[in-house]
PDB file of N, CA, C and O in Angstrom:
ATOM      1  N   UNK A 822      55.336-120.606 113.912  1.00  0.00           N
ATOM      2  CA  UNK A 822      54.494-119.728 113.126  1.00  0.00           C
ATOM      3  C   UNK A 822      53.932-118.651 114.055  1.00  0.00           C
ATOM      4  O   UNK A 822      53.216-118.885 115.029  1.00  0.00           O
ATOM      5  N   UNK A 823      54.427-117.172 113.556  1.00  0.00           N
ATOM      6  CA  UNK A 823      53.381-116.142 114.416  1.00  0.00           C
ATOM      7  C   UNK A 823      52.092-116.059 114.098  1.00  0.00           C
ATOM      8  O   UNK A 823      51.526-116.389 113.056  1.00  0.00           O
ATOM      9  N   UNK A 824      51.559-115.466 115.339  1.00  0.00           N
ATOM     10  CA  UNK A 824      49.916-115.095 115.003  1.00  0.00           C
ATOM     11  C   UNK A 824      50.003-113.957 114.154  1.00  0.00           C
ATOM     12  O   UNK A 824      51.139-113.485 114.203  1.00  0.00           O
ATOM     13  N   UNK A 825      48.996-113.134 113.150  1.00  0.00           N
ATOM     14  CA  UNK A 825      49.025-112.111 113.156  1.00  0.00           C
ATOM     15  C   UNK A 825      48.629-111.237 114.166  1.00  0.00           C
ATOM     16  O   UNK A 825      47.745-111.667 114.907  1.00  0.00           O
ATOM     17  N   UNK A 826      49.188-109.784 114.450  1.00  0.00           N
ATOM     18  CA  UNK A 826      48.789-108.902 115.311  1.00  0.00           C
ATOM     19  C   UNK A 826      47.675-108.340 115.190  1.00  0.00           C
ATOM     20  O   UNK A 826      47.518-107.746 114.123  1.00  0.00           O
ATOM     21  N   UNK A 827      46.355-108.303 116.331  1.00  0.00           N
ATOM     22  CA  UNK A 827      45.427-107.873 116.405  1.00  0.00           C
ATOM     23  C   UNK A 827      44.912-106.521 117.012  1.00  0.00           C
ATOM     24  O   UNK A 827      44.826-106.207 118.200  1.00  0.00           O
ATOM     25  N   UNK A 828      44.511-105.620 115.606  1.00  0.00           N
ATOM     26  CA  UNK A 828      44.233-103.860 116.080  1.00  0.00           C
ATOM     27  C   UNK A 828      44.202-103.878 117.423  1.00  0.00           C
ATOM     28  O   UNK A 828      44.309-104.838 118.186  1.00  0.00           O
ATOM     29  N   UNK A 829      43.982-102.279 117.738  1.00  0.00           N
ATOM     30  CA  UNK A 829      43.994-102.700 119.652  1.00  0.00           C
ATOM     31  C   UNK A 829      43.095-100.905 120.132  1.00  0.00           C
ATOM     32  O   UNK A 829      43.649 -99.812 120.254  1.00  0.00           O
ATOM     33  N   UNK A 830      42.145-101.125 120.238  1.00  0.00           N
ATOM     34  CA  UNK A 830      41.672 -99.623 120.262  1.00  0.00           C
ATOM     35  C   UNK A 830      41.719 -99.366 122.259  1.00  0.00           C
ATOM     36  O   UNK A 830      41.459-100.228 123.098  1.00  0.00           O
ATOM     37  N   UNK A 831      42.061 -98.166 122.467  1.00  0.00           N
ATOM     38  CA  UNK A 831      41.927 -97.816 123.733  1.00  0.00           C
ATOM     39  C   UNK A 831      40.949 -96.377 124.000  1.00  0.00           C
ATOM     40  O   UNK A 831      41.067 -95.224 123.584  1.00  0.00           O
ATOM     41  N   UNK A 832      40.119 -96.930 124.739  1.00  0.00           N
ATOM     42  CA  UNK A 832      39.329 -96.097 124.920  1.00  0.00           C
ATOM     43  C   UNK A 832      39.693 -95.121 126.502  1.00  0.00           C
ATOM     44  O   UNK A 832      40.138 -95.739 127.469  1.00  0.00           O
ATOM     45  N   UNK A 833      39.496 -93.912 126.573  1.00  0.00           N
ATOM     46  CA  UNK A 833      39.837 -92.669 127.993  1.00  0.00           C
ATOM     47  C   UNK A 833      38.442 -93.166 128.457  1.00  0.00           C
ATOM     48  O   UNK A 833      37.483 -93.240 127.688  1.00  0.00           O
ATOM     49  N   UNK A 834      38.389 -93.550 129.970  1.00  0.00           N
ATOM     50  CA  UNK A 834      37.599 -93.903 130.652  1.00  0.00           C
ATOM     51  C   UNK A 834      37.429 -92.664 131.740  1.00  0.00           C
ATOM     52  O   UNK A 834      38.495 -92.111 132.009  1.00  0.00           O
ATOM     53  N   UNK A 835      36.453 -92.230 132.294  1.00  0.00           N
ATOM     54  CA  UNK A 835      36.270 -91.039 133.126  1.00  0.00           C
ATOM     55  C   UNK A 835      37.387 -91.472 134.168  1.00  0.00           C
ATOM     56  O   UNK A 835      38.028 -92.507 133.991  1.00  0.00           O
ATOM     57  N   UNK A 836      37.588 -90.681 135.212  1.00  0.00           N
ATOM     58  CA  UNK A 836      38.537 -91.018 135.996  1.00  0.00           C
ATOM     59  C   UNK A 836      37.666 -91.614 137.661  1.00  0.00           C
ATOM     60  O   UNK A 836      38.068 -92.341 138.569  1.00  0.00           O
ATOM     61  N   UNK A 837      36.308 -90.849 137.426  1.00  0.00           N
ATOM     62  CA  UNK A 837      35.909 -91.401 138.541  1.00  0.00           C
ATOM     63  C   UNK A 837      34.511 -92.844 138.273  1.00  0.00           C
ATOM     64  O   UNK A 837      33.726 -93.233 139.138  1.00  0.00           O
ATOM     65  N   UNK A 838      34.591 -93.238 137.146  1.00  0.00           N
ATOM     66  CA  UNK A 838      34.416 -94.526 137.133  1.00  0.00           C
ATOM     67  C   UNK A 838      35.063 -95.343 137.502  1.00  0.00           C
ATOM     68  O   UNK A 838      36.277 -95.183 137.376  1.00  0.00           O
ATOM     69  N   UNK A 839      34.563 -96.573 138.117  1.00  0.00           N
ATOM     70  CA  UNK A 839      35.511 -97.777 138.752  1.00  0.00           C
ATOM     71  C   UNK A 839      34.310 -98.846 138.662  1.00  0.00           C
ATOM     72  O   UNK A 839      33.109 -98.628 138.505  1.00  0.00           O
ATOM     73  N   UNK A 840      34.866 -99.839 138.782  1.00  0.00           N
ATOM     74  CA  UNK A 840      33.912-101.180 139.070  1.00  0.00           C
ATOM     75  C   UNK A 840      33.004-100.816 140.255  1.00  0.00           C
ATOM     76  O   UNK A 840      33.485-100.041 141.082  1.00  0.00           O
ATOM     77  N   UNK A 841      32.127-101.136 140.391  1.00  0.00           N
ATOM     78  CA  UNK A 841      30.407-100.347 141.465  1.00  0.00           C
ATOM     79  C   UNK A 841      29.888 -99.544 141.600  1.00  0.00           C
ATOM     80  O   UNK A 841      29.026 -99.278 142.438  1.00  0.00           O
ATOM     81  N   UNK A 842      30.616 -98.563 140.201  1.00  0.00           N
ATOM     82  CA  UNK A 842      29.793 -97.005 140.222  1.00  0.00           C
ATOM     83  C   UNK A 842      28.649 -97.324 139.506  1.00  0.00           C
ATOM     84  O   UNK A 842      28.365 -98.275 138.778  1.00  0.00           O
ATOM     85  N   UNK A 843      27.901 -96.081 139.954  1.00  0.00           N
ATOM     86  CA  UNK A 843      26.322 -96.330 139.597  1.00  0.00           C
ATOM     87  C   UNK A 843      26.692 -95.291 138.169  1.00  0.00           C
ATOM     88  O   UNK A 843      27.410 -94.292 138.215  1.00  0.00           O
ATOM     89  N   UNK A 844      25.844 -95.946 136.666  1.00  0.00           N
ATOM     90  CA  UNK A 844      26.265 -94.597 135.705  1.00  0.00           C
ATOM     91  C   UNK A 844      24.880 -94.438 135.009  1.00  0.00           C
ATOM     92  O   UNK A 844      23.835 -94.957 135.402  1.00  0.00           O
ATOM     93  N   UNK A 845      25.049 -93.541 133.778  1.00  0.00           N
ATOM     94  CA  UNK A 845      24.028 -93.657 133.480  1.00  0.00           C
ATOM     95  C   UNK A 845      24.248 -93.083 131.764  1.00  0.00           C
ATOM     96  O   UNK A 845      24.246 -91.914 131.377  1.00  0.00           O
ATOM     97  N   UNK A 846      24.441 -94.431 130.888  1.00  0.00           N
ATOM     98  CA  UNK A 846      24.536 -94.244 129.501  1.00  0.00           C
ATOM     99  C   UNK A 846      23.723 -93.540 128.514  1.00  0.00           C
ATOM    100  O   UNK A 846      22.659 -94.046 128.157  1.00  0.00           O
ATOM    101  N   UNK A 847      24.108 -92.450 128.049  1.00  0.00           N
ATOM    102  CA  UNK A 847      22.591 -91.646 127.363  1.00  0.00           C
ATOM    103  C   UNK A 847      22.172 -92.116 126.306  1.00  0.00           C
ATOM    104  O   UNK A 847      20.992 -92.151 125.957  1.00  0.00           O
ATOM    105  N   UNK A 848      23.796 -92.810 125.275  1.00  0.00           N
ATOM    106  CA  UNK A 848      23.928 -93.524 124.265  1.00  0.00           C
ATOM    107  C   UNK A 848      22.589 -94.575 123.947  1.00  0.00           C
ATOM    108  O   UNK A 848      21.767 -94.664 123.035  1.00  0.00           O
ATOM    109  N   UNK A 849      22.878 -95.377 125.342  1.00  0.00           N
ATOM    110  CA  UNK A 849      21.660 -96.748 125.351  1.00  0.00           C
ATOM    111  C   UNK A 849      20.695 -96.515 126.296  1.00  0.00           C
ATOM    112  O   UNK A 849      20.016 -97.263 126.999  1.00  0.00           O
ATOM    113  N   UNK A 850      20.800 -94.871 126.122  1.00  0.00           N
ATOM    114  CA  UNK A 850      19.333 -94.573 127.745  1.00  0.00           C
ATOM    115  C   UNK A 850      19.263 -95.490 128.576  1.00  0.00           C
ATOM    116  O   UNK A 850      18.157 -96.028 128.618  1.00  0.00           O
ATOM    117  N   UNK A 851      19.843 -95.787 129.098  1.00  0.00           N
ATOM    118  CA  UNK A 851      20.271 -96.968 129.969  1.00  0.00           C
ATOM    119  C   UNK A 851      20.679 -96.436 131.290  1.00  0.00           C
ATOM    120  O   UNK A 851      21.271 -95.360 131.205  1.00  0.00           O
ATOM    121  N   UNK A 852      20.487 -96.997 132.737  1.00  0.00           N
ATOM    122  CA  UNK A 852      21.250 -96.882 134.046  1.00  0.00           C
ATOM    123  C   UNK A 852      21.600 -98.054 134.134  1.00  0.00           C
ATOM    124  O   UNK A 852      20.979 -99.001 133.652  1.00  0.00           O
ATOM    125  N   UNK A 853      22.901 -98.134 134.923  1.00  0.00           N
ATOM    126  CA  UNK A 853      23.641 -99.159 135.231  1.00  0.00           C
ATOM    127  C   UNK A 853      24.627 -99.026 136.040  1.00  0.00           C
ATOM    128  O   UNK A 853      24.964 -97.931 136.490  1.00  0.00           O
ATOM    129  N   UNK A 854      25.380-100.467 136.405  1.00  0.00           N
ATOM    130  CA  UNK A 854      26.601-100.580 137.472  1.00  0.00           C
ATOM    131  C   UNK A 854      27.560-101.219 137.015  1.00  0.00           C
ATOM    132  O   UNK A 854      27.702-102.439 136.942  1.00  0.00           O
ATOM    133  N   UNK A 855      28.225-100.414 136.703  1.00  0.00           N
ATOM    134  CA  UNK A 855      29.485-100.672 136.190  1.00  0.00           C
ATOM    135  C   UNK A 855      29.776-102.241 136.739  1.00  0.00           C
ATOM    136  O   UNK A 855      29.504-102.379 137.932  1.00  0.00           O
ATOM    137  N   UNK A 856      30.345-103.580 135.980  1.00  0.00           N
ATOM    138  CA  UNK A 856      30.570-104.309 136.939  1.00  0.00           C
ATOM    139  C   UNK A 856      32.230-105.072 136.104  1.00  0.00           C
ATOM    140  O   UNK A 856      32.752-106.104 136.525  1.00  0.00           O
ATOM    141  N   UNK A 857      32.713-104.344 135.042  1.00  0.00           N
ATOM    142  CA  UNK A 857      33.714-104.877 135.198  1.00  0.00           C
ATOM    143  C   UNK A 857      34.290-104.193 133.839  1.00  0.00           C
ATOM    144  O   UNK A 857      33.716-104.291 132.754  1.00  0.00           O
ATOM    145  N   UNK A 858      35.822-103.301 134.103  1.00  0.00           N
ATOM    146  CA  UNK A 858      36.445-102.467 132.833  1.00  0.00           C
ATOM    147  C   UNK A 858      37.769-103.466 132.890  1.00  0.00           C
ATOM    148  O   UNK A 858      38.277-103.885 133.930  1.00  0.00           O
ATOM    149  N   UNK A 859      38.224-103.760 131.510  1.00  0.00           N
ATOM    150  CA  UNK A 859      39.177-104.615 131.253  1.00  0.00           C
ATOM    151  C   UNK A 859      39.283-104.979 129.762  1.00  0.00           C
ATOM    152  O   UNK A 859      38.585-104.124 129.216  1.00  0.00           O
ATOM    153  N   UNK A 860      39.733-105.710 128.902  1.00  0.00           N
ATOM    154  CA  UNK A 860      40.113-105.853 127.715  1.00  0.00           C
ATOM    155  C   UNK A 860      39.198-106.932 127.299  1.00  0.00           C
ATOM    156  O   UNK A 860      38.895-108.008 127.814  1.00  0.00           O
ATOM    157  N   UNK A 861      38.798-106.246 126.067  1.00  0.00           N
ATOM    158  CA  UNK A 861      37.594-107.094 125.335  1.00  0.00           C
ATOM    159  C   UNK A 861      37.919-107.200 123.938  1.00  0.00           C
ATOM    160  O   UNK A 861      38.261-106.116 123.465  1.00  0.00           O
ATOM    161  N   UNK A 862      37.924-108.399 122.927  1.00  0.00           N
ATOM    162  CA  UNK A 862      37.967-108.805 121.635  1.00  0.00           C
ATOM    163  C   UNK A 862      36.086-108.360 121.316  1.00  0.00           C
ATOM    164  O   UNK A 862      35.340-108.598 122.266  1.00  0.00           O
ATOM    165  N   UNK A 863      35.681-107.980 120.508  1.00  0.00           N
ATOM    166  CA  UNK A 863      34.540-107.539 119.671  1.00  0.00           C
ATOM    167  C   UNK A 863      34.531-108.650 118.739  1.00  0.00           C
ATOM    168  O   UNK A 863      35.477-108.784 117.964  1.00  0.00           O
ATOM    169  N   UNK A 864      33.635-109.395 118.736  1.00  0.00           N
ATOM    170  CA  UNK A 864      33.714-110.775 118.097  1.00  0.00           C
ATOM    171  C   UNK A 864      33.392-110.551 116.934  1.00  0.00           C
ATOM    172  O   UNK A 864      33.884-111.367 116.153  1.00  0.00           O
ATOM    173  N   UNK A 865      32.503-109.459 116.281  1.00  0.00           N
ATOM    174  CA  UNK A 865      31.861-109.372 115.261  1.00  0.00           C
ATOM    175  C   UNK A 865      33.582-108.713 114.208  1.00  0.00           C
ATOM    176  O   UNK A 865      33.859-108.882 113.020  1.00  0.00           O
ATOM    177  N   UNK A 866      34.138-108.197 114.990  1.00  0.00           N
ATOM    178  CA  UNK A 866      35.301-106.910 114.017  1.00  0.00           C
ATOM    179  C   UNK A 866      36.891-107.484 114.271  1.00  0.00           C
ATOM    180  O   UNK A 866      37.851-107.055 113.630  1.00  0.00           O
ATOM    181  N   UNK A 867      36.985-108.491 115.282  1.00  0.00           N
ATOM    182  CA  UNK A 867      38.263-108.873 115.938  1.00  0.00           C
ATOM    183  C   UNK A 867      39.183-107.976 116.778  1.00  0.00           C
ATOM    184  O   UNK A 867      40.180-108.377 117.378  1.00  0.00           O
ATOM    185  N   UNK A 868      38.673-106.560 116.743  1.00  0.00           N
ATOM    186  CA  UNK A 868      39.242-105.706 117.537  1.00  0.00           C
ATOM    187  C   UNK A 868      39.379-106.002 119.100  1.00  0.00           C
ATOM    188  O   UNK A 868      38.531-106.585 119.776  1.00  0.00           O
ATOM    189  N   UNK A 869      40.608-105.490 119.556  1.00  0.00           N
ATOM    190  CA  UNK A 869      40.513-105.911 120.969  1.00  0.00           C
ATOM    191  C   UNK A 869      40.523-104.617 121.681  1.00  0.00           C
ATOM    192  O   UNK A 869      41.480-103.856 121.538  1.00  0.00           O
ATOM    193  N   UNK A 870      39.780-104.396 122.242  1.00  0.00           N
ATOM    194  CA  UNK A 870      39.197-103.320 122.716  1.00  0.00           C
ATOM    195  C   UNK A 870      39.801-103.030 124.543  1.00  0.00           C
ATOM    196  O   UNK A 870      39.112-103.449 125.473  1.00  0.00           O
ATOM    197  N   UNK A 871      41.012-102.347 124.771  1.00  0.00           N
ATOM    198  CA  UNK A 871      41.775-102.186 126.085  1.00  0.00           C
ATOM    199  C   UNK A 871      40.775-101.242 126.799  1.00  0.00           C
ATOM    200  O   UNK A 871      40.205-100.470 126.027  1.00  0.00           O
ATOM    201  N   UNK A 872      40.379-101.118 128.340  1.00  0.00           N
ATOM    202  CA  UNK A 872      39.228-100.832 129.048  1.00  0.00           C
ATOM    203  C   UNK A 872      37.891-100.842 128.755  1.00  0.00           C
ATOM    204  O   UNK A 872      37.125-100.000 129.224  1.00  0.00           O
ATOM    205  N   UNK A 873      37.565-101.662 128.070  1.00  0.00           N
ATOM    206  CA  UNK A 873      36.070-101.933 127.615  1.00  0.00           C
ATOM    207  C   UNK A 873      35.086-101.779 129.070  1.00  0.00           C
ATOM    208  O   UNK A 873      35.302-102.569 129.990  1.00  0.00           O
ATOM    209  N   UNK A 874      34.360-101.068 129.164  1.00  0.00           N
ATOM    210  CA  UNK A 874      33.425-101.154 130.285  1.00  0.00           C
ATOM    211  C   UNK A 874      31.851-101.990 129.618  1.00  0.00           C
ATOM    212  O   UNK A 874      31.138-101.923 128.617  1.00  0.00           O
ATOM    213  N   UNK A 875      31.932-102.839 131.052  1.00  0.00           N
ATOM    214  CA  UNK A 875      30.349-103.820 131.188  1.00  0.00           C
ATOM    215  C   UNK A 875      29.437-103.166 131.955  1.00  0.00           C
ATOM    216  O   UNK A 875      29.970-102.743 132.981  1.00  0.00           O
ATOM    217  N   UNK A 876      28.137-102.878 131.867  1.00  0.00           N
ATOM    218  CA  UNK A 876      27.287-102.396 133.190  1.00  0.00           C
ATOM    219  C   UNK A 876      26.390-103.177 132.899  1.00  0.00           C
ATOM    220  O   UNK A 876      26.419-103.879 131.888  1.00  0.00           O
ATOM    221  N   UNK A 877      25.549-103.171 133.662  1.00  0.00           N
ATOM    222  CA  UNK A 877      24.471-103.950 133.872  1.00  0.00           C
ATOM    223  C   UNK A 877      23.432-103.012 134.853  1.00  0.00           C
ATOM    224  O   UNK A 877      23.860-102.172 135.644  1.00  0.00           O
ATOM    225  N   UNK A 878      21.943-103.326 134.641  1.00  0.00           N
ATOM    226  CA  UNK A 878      20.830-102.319 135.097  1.00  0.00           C
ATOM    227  C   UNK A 878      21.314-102.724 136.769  1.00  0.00           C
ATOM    228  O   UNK A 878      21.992-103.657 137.197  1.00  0.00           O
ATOM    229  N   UNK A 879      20.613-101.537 137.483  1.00  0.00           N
ATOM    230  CA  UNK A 879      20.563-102.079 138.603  1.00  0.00           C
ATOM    231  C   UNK A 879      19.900-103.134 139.223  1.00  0.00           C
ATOM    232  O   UNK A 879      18.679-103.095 139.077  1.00  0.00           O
ATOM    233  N   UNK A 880      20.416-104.232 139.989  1.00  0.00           N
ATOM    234  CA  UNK A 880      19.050-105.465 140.019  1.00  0.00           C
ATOM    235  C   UNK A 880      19.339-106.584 139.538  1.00  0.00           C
ATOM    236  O   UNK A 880      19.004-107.649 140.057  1.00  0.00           O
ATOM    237  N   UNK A 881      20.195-106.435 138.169  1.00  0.00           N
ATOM    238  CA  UNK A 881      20.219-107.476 137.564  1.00  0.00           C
ATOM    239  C   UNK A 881      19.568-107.198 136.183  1.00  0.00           C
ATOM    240  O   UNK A 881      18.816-106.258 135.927  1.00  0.00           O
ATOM    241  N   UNK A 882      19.972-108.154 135.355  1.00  0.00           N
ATOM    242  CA  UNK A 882      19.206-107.641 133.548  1.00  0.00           C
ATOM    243  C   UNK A 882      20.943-108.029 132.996  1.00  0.00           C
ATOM    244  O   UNK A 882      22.037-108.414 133.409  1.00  0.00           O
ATOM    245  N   UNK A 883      20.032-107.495 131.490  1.00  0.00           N
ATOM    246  CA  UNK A 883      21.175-107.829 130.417  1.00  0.00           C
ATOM    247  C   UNK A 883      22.471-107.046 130.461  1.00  0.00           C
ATOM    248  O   UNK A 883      22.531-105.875 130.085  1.00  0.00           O
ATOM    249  N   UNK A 884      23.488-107.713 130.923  1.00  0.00           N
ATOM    250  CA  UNK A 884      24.705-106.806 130.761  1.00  0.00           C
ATOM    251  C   UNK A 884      24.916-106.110 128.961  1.00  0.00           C
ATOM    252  O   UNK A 884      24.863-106.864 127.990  1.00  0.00           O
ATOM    253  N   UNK A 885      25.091-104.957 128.861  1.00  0.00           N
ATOM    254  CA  UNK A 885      25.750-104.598 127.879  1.00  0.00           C
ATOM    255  C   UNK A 885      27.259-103.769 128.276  1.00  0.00           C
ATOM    256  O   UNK A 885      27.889-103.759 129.333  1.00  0.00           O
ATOM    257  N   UNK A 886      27.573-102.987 126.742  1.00  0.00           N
ATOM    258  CA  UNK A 886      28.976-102.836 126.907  1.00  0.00           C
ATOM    259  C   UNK A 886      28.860-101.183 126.193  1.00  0.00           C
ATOM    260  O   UNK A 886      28.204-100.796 125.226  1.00  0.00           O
ATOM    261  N   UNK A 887      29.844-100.396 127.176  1.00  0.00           N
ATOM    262  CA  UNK A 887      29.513 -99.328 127.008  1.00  0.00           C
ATOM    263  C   UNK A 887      30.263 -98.982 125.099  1.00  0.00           C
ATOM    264  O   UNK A 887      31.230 -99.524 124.565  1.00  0.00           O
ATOM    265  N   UNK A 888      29.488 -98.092 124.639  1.00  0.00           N
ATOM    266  CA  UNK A 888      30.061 -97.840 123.909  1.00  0.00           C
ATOM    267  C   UNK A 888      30.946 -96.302 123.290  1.00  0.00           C
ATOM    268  O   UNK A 888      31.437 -96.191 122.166  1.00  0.00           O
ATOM    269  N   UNK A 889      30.952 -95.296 124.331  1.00  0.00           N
ATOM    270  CA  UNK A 889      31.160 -94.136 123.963  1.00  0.00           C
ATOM    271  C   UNK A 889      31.498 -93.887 125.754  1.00  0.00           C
ATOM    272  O   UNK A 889      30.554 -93.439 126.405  1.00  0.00           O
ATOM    273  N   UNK A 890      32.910 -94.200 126.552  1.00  0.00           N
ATOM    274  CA  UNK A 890      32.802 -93.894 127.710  1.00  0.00           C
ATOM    275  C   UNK A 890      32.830 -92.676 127.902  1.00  0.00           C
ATOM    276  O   UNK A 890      32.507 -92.310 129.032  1.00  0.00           O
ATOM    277  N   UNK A 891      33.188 -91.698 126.962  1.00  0.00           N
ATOM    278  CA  UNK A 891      33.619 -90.260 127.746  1.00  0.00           C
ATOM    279  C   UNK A 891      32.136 -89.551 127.577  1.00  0.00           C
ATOM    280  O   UNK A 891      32.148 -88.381 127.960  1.00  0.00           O
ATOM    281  N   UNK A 892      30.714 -90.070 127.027  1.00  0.00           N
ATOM    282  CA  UNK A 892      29.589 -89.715 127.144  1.00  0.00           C
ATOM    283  C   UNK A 892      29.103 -90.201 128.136  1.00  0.00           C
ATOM    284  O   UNK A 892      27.970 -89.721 128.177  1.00  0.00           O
ATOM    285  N   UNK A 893      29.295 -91.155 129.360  1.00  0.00           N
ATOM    286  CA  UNK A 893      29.141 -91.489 130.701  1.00  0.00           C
ATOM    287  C   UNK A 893      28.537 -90.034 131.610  1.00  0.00           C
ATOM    288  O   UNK A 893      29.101 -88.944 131.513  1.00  0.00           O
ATOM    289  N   UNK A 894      27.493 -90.233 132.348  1.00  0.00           N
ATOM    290  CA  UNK A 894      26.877 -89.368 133.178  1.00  0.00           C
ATOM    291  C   UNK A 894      27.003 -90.251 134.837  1.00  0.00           C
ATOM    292  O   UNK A 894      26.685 -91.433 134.974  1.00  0.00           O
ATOM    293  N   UNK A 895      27.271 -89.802 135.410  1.00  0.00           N
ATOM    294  CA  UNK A 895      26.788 -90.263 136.804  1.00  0.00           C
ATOM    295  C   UNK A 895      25.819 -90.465 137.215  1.00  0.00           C
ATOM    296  O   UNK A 895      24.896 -89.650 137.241  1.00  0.00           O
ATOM    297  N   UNK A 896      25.771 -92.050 137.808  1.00  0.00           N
ATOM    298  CA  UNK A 896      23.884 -91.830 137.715  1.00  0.00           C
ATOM    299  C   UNK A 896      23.403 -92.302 139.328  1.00  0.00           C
ATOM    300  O   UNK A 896      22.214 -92.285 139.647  1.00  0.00           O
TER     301      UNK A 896
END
């Protein structure tokens, strides 16, 4: 039995983001460090989401997940 196939959204990630850049989300007025871009399922929609970026404040705090990368500022 196949699975069904699951949507697959890809998001354009800046080019000079990478895992330990410092950014700064305007979306979630938020600063953060990037700490990990890679493929994410959205639990709420089943979408699997190809370069999903995680940041987290500097320091430590609640990781969230970016949601609009090409609105990314350098921070």
């Amino acid at each position: 039995m196949s699975r069904p196939g699951r949507e697959r959204q890809r998001q354009a990630v800046p080019g000079w983001v990478t895992e330990g850049t410092a950014i700064r989300d305007p979306l979630e007025r938020k600063n953060g460090i990037v700490q990990f871009i890679g493929e994410w399922v959205d639990p709420a929609t089943r979408i699997t989401i190809t370069n999903a970026i995680f940041a987290r404040p500097p320091g430590g705090g609640k990781e969230w997940i970016v949601k609009d990368p090409s609105s990314l500022e350098r921070g």
